[in-house]
Amino acid sequence: MVDSTVLLFVRILAAFGALALACSPSILMRQIHKQKHVGVASVIPLVMLLINSHVWMMYGYLAENYFPVFSCFIFGDVAALAYIAVYWRYTSERRYVARVLAVTAMVYIILSTYAIVGGLGGTSQTRAEVAKTMGYIGDATSICLYAAPMEKLLQVLKHKSAVFINAHMVAASLTNNVMWFTYGMLTTNWIIVGPNILFIALNSFTLVLCIVFNPKTHPLHESFFAGNNDAPIEVSVELSPKAGTGNKASNMPSPEYKAMQSPLEPLHLQLQ
């Protein structure tokens, strides 16, 4: 039996880990707001943070785990919405982001509907069974959340630069994983323990890449921007040189207008 004081301490650490994960994109959002563009940042980790937080919030409510699960992830739910709003404001790929948000909203509504209807007994399941189902869905969304940067990892390995990775979010995620793994072990909650084993390994590898290919020492090569067709088009207009500038005067005579005699005048003299 785990001592209640130790368990409370681990709960608090897990709560701090979850809050750190929810707050980690704020640094990137501040940079985006300052630069007025999203750069190479992707919207996928933000929408996955939203879905993941929402699912675990509902799991915490259904499982009556109000601290640390429900209270922390409801904060993450609200924070993710704020991050997405900032990203939407400064992105230039509105059409693509709109499609991603449409799919996210659909998943969000479906999961919320299931949790509400199931919690009220509409699915012929007990509250505990619905909570368990939401826990498994939470594991799946967590895997998607941590798999979202995989696209960026491939770019890091290709371009030998970790500029594509938000190192602050990776560090926060790793800390969060360790805390939740410990909490899951103490409470024998394998729904929490299982995915965190994978996440600890994945985030550790990602953090190593951030250190090895530090953007300060390994910036993007110029070839990355070679295919960018958004460069401004320059138009050069060359004025023709003025006549006589730097040249000798032309010897060609200028055109003259001369009075011409009428051909009828000699004819008139002969007739006289």
Tab-separated table of C-alpha atoms in Angstrom:
chain	number	residue	atom	x	y	z
A	1	MET	CA	0.000	0.000	0.000
A	2	VAL	CA	1.433	3.332	-1.071
A	3	ASP	CA	1.671	5.976	1.614
A	4	SER	CA	-0.939	8.710	1.096
A	5	THR	CA	1.645	11.468	1.494
A	6	VAL	CA	3.871	9.962	-1.192
A	7	LEU	CA	0.897	9.509	-3.505
A	8	LEU	CA	-0.202	13.107	-2.970
A	9	PHE	CA	3.323	14.294	-3.742
A	10	VAL	CA	3.365	12.283	-6.975
A	11	ARG	CA	-0.083	13.615	-7.875
A	12	ILE	CA	1.217	17.160	-7.491
A	13	LEU	CA	4.274	16.392	-9.634
A	14	ALA	CA	2.068	14.803	-12.289
A	15	ALA	CA	-0.156	17.875	-12.216
A	16	PHE	CA	2.853	20.137	-12.719
A	17	GLY	CA	3.990	17.930	-15.585
A	18	ALA	CA	0.602	18.154	-17.296
A	19	LEU	CA	0.468	21.920	-16.802
A	20	ALA	CA	4.008	22.280	-18.151
A	21	LEU	CA	3.006	20.320	-21.246
A	22	ALA	CA	-0.068	22.490	-21.727
A	23	CYS	CA	1.956	25.697	-21.320
A	24	SER	CA	4.970	24.669	-23.414
A	25	PRO	CA	3.558	25.923	-26.760
A	26	SER	CA	3.139	29.396	-25.243
A	27	ILE	CA	6.794	30.191	-25.981
A	28	LEU	CA	6.300	29.325	-29.640
A	29	MET	CA	3.047	31.293	-29.750
A	30	ARG	CA	4.844	34.320	-28.329
A	31	GLN	CA	7.464	34.074	-31.079
A	32	ILE	CA	4.757	33.707	-33.728
A	33	HIS	CA	2.916	36.746	-32.381
A	34	LYS	CA	6.143	38.745	-32.344
A	35	GLN	CA	7.207	37.731	-35.864
A	36	LYS	CA	3.670	37.915	-37.304
A	37	HIS	CA	4.065	34.568	-39.095
A	38	VAL	CA	4.152	30.882	-38.118
A	39	GLY	CA	7.421	30.054	-39.876
A	40	VAL	CA	7.979	26.288	-40.094
A	41	ALA	CA	5.682	25.511	-37.148
A	42	SER	CA	2.926	22.969	-37.801
A	43	VAL	CA	-0.666	23.134	-36.599
A	44	ILE	CA	-0.879	19.348	-36.113
A	45	PRO	CA	0.725	19.220	-32.625
A	46	LEU	CA	-1.651	21.956	-31.474
A	47	VAL	CA	-4.823	20.190	-32.592
A	48	MET	CA	-3.551	16.915	-31.163
A	49	LEU	CA	-2.907	18.693	-27.863
A	50	LEU	CA	-6.518	19.880	-27.959
A	51	ILE	CA	-7.983	16.436	-28.649
A	52	ASN	CA	-5.679	14.715	-26.168
A	53	SER	CA	-6.499	17.192	-23.397
A	54	HIS	CA	-10.210	16.938	-24.113
A	55	VAL	CA	-10.263	13.135	-24.016
A	56	TRP	CA	-8.292	12.934	-20.766
A	57	MET	CA	-10.462	15.640	-19.246
A	58	MET	CA	-13.551	13.528	-19.960
A	59	TYR	CA	-11.776	10.414	-18.687
A	60	GLY	CA	-10.941	12.182	-15.439
A	61	TYR	CA	-14.540	13.292	-15.002
A	62	LEU	CA	-16.033	9.868	-15.743
A	63	ALA	CA	-13.463	8.073	-13.571
A	64	GLU	CA	-13.990	10.684	-10.835
A	65	ASN	CA	-10.288	11.468	-10.889
A	66	TYR	CA	-10.665	15.193	-10.408
A	67	PHE	CA	-7.049	15.707	-9.385
A	68	PRO	CA	-4.766	15.575	-11.197
A	69	VAL	CA	-6.466	14.286	-14.359
A	70	PHE	CA	-9.649	16.341	-14.784
A	71	SER	CA	-8.395	19.643	-13.361
A	72	CYS	CA	-5.139	19.673	-15.337
A	73	PHE	CA	-6.512	18.591	-18.683
A	74	ILE	CA	-9.418	21.011	-18.649
A	75	PHE	CA	-6.752	23.706	-18.443
A	76	GLY	CA	-4.938	22.074	-21.372
A	77	ASP	CA	-8.198	22.042	-23.324
A	78	VAL	CA	-8.653	25.796	-22.956
A	79	ALA	CA	-4.964	26.549	-23.558
A	80	ALA	CA	-4.932	24.519	-26.794
A	81	LEU	CA	-7.883	26.517	-28.119
A	82	ALA	CA	-5.964	29.732	-27.437
A	83	TYR	CA	-2.860	28.421	-29.234
A	84	ILE	CA	-4.890	27.414	-32.276
A	85	ALA	CA	-6.468	30.877	-32.384
A	86	VAL	CA	-3.015	32.500	-32.460
A	87	TYR	CA	-1.814	30.091	-35.149
A	88	TRP	CA	-4.897	30.760	-37.269
A	89	ARG	CA	-4.348	34.500	-37.082
A	90	TYR	CA	-0.805	34.394	-38.446
A	91	THR	CA	-0.825	31.415	-40.801
A	92	SER	CA	-0.722	31.993	-44.550
A	93	GLU	CA	-2.113	28.510	-45.300
A	94	ARG	CA	-5.666	29.204	-44.212
A	95	ARG	CA	-7.230	26.615	-46.508
A	96	TYR	CA	-5.067	23.759	-45.222
A	97	VAL	CA	-5.476	24.788	-41.583
A	98	ALA	CA	-9.237	25.099	-42.062
A	99	ARG	CA	-9.405	21.493	-43.292
A	100	VAL	CA	-7.388	20.305	-40.299
A	101	LEU	CA	-9.621	22.225	-37.899
A	102	ALA	CA	-12.755	20.847	-39.559
A	103	VAL	CA	-11.584	17.271	-38.981
A	104	THR	CA	-10.561	18.171	-35.431
A	105	ALA	CA	-13.975	19.659	-34.688
A	106	MET	CA	-15.670	16.521	-36.009
A	107	VAL	CA	-13.571	14.253	-33.768
A	108	TYR	CA	-14.096	16.631	-30.849
A	109	ILE	CA	-17.879	16.509	-31.224
A	110	ILE	CA	-18.028	12.721	-31.685
A	111	LEU	CA	-15.945	12.020	-28.584
A	112	SER	CA	-17.866	14.536	-26.500
A	113	THR	CA	-21.180	13.055	-27.613
A	114	TYR	CA	-20.074	9.537	-26.702
A	115	ALA	CA	-18.844	10.629	-23.273
A	116	ILE	CA	-22.053	12.509	-22.476
A	117	VAL	CA	-24.453	9.882	-23.806
A	118	GLY	CA	-22.433	7.027	-22.303
A	119	GLY	CA	-22.139	8.756	-18.960
A	120	LEU	CA	-25.918	9.138	-18.861
A	121	GLY	CA	-26.382	5.435	-19.593
A	122	GLY	CA	-27.435	5.804	-23.202
A	123	THR	CA	-24.913	3.222	-24.446
A	124	SER	CA	-25.908	0.496	-21.961
A	125	GLN	CA	-22.534	0.887	-20.242
A	126	THR	CA	-21.719	1.754	-16.687
A	127	ARG	CA	-19.886	4.974	-15.943
A	128	ALA	CA	-16.735	2.994	-15.156
A	129	GLU	CA	-16.931	1.172	-18.494
A	130	VAL	CA	-17.337	4.428	-20.391
A	131	ALA	CA	-14.393	5.859	-18.461
A	132	LYS	CA	-12.289	2.826	-19.379
A	133	THR	CA	-13.203	3.235	-23.041
A	134	MET	CA	-12.287	6.921	-22.907
A	135	GLY	CA	-9.004	5.912	-21.286
A	136	TYR	CA	-8.150	3.667	-24.226
A	137	ILE	CA	-9.140	6.441	-26.621
A	138	GLY	CA	-6.926	8.746	-24.568
A	139	ASP	CA	-4.023	6.354	-25.062
A	140	ALA	CA	-4.632	6.456	-28.821
A	141	THR	CA	-4.820	10.254	-28.933
A	142	SER	CA	-1.700	10.494	-26.790
A	143	ILE	CA	0.158	8.307	-29.262
A	144	CYS	CA	-1.053	10.555	-32.084
A	145	LEU	CA	0.042	13.623	-30.099
A	146	TYR	CA	3.546	12.289	-29.689
A	147	ALA	CA	3.625	10.860	-33.202
A	148	ALA	CA	2.698	14.240	-34.701
A	149	PRO	CA	6.311	15.529	-34.599
A	150	MET	CA	7.530	12.432	-36.458
A	151	GLU	CA	7.209	14.346	-39.724
A	152	LYS	CA	9.504	16.975	-38.255
A	153	LEU	CA	11.987	14.350	-37.072
A	154	LEU	CA	12.371	13.157	-40.647
A	155	GLN	CA	13.075	16.732	-41.720
A	156	VAL	CA	15.632	17.082	-38.921
A	157	LEU	CA	17.472	13.993	-40.122
A	158	LYS	CA	17.258	15.167	-43.726
A	159	HIS	CA	18.426	18.758	-43.212
A	160	LYS	CA	20.672	18.109	-40.181
A	161	SER	CA	18.995	20.890	-38.207
A	162	ALA	CA	16.570	20.759	-35.267
A	163	VAL	CA	14.933	24.046	-36.233
A	164	PHE	CA	11.745	22.091	-36.983
A	165	ILE	CA	11.364	20.885	-33.374
A	166	ASN	CA	10.010	22.854	-30.432
A	167	ALA	CA	12.605	21.802	-27.853
A	168	HIS	CA	10.678	23.387	-24.975
A	169	MET	CA	7.629	21.275	-25.740
A	170	VAL	CA	9.748	18.120	-26.013
A	171	ALA	CA	11.393	18.755	-22.638
A	172	ALA	CA	8.028	19.479	-21.044
A	173	SER	CA	6.598	16.320	-22.592
A	174	LEU	CA	9.442	14.185	-21.262
A	175	THR	CA	9.011	15.585	-17.756
A	176	ASN	CA	5.287	15.024	-17.999
A	177	ASN	CA	5.787	11.417	-19.136
A	178	VAL	CA	8.070	10.581	-16.219
A	179	MET	CA	5.623	12.046	-13.711
A	180	TRP	CA	2.594	10.266	-15.145
A	181	PHE	CA	4.473	6.993	-15.467
A	182	THR	CA	5.326	7.180	-11.775
A	183	TYR	CA	1.752	8.087	-10.873
A	184	GLY	CA	0.384	5.218	-12.955
A	185	MET	CA	2.734	2.733	-11.324
A	186	LEU	CA	1.771	3.836	-7.812
A	187	THR	CA	-1.941	3.605	-8.588
A	188	THR	CA	-1.555	0.472	-10.769
A	189	ASN	CA	-3.355	2.261	-13.596
A	190	TRP	CA	-2.067	0.547	-16.728
A	191	ILE	CA	-4.072	2.840	-18.972
A	192	ILE	CA	-1.684	5.575	-17.845
A	193	VAL	CA	1.474	3.457	-17.545
A	194	GLY	CA	1.348	1.751	-20.945
A	195	PRO	CA	1.697	4.652	-23.388
A	196	ASN	CA	4.089	6.610	-21.173
A	197	ILE	CA	6.747	3.917	-21.542
A	198	LEU	CA	6.728	4.545	-25.292
A	199	PHE	CA	6.602	8.320	-24.851
A	200	ILE	CA	9.615	8.432	-22.556
A	201	ALA	CA	11.709	6.597	-25.146
A	202	LEU	CA	10.407	8.711	-28.027
A	203	ASN	CA	10.878	12.066	-26.311
A	204	SER	CA	14.341	11.092	-25.102
A	205	PHE	CA	15.362	10.347	-28.691
A	206	THR	CA	13.849	13.629	-29.903
A	207	LEU	CA	15.656	15.596	-27.210
A	208	VAL	CA	18.946	13.988	-28.236
A	209	LEU	CA	18.338	15.170	-31.803
A	210	CYS	CA	17.671	18.693	-30.507
A	211	ILE	CA	21.037	18.656	-28.759
A	212	VAL	CA	23.005	17.087	-31.613
A	213	PHE	CA	21.453	19.276	-34.328
A	214	ASN	CA	21.074	22.451	-32.285
A	215	PRO	CA	19.655	25.170	-34.595
A	216	LYS	CA	22.250	27.649	-33.321
A	217	THR	CA	25.113	25.456	-34.496
A	218	HIS	CA	23.244	23.689	-37.320
A	219	PRO	CA	21.103	26.280	-39.127
A	220	LEU	CA	19.133	25.401	-42.213
A	221	HIS	CA	21.207	25.167	-45.377
A	222	GLU	CA	20.495	27.625	-48.163
A	223	SER	CA	19.300	24.743	-50.336
A	224	PHE	CA	16.185	24.540	-48.135
A	225	PHE	CA	15.076	27.915	-49.463
A	226	ALA	CA	16.183	27.262	-53.048
A	227	GLY	CA	12.782	25.976	-54.082
A	228	ASN	CA	10.931	28.880	-52.536
A	229	ASN	CA	8.995	30.641	-55.274
A	230	ASP	CA	7.729	33.350	-52.988
A	231	ALA	CA	10.775	35.558	-53.455
A	232	PRO	CA	9.893	39.032	-54.620
A	233	ILE	CA	10.209	39.696	-58.317
A	234	GLU	CA	12.549	42.529	-59.202
A	235	VAL	CA	11.973	44.549	-62.333
A	236	SER	CA	14.871	46.588	-63.708
A	237	VAL	CA	14.111	49.438	-66.043
A	238	GLU	CA	17.074	50.841	-67.984
A	239	LEU	CA	16.656	54.228	-69.519
A	240	SER	CA	18.205	54.769	-72.968
A	241	PRO	CA	21.135	57.178	-72.919
A	242	LYS	CA	20.513	60.732	-73.997
A	243	ALA	CA	21.587	61.658	-77.464
A	244	GLY	CA	25.099	62.997	-77.588
A	245	THR	CA	25.970	61.929	-74.051
A	246	GLY	CA	29.580	60.915	-74.079
A	247	ASN	CA	29.632	60.745	-77.894
A	248	LYS	CA	30.770	63.061	-80.613
A	249	ALA	CA	28.185	65.065	-82.409
A	250	SER	CA	26.745	63.357	-85.419
A	251	ASN	CA	27.767	64.647	-88.861
A	252	MET	CA	24.428	63.871	-90.382
A	253	PRO	CA	22.641	67.025	-91.426
A	254	SER	CA	19.451	67.824	-89.744
A	255	PRO	CA	16.401	67.882	-91.981
A	256	GLU	CA	15.586	71.266	-93.566
A	257	TYR	CA	12.517	72.652	-95.168
A	258	LYS	CA	13.265	74.583	-98.422
A	259	ALA	CA	10.913	76.596	-100.527
A	260	MET	CA	10.405	75.011	-103.927
A	261	GLN	CA	9.515	76.966	-107.051
A	262	SER	CA	6.321	76.144	-108.732
A	263	PRO	CA	6.834	74.205	-112.005
A	264	LEU	CA	4.221	76.392	-113.659
A	265	GLU	CA	6.378	79.522	-113.468
A	266	PRO	CA	8.819	78.589	-116.331
A	267	LEU	CA	5.871	77.490	-118.414
A	268	HIS	CA	4.215	80.850	-117.900
A	269	LEU	CA	7.354	82.692	-119.058
A	270	GLN	CA	7.598	80.683	-122.264
A	271	LEU	CA	4.016	81.444	-123.216
A	272	GLN	CA	4.702	85.141	-123.008
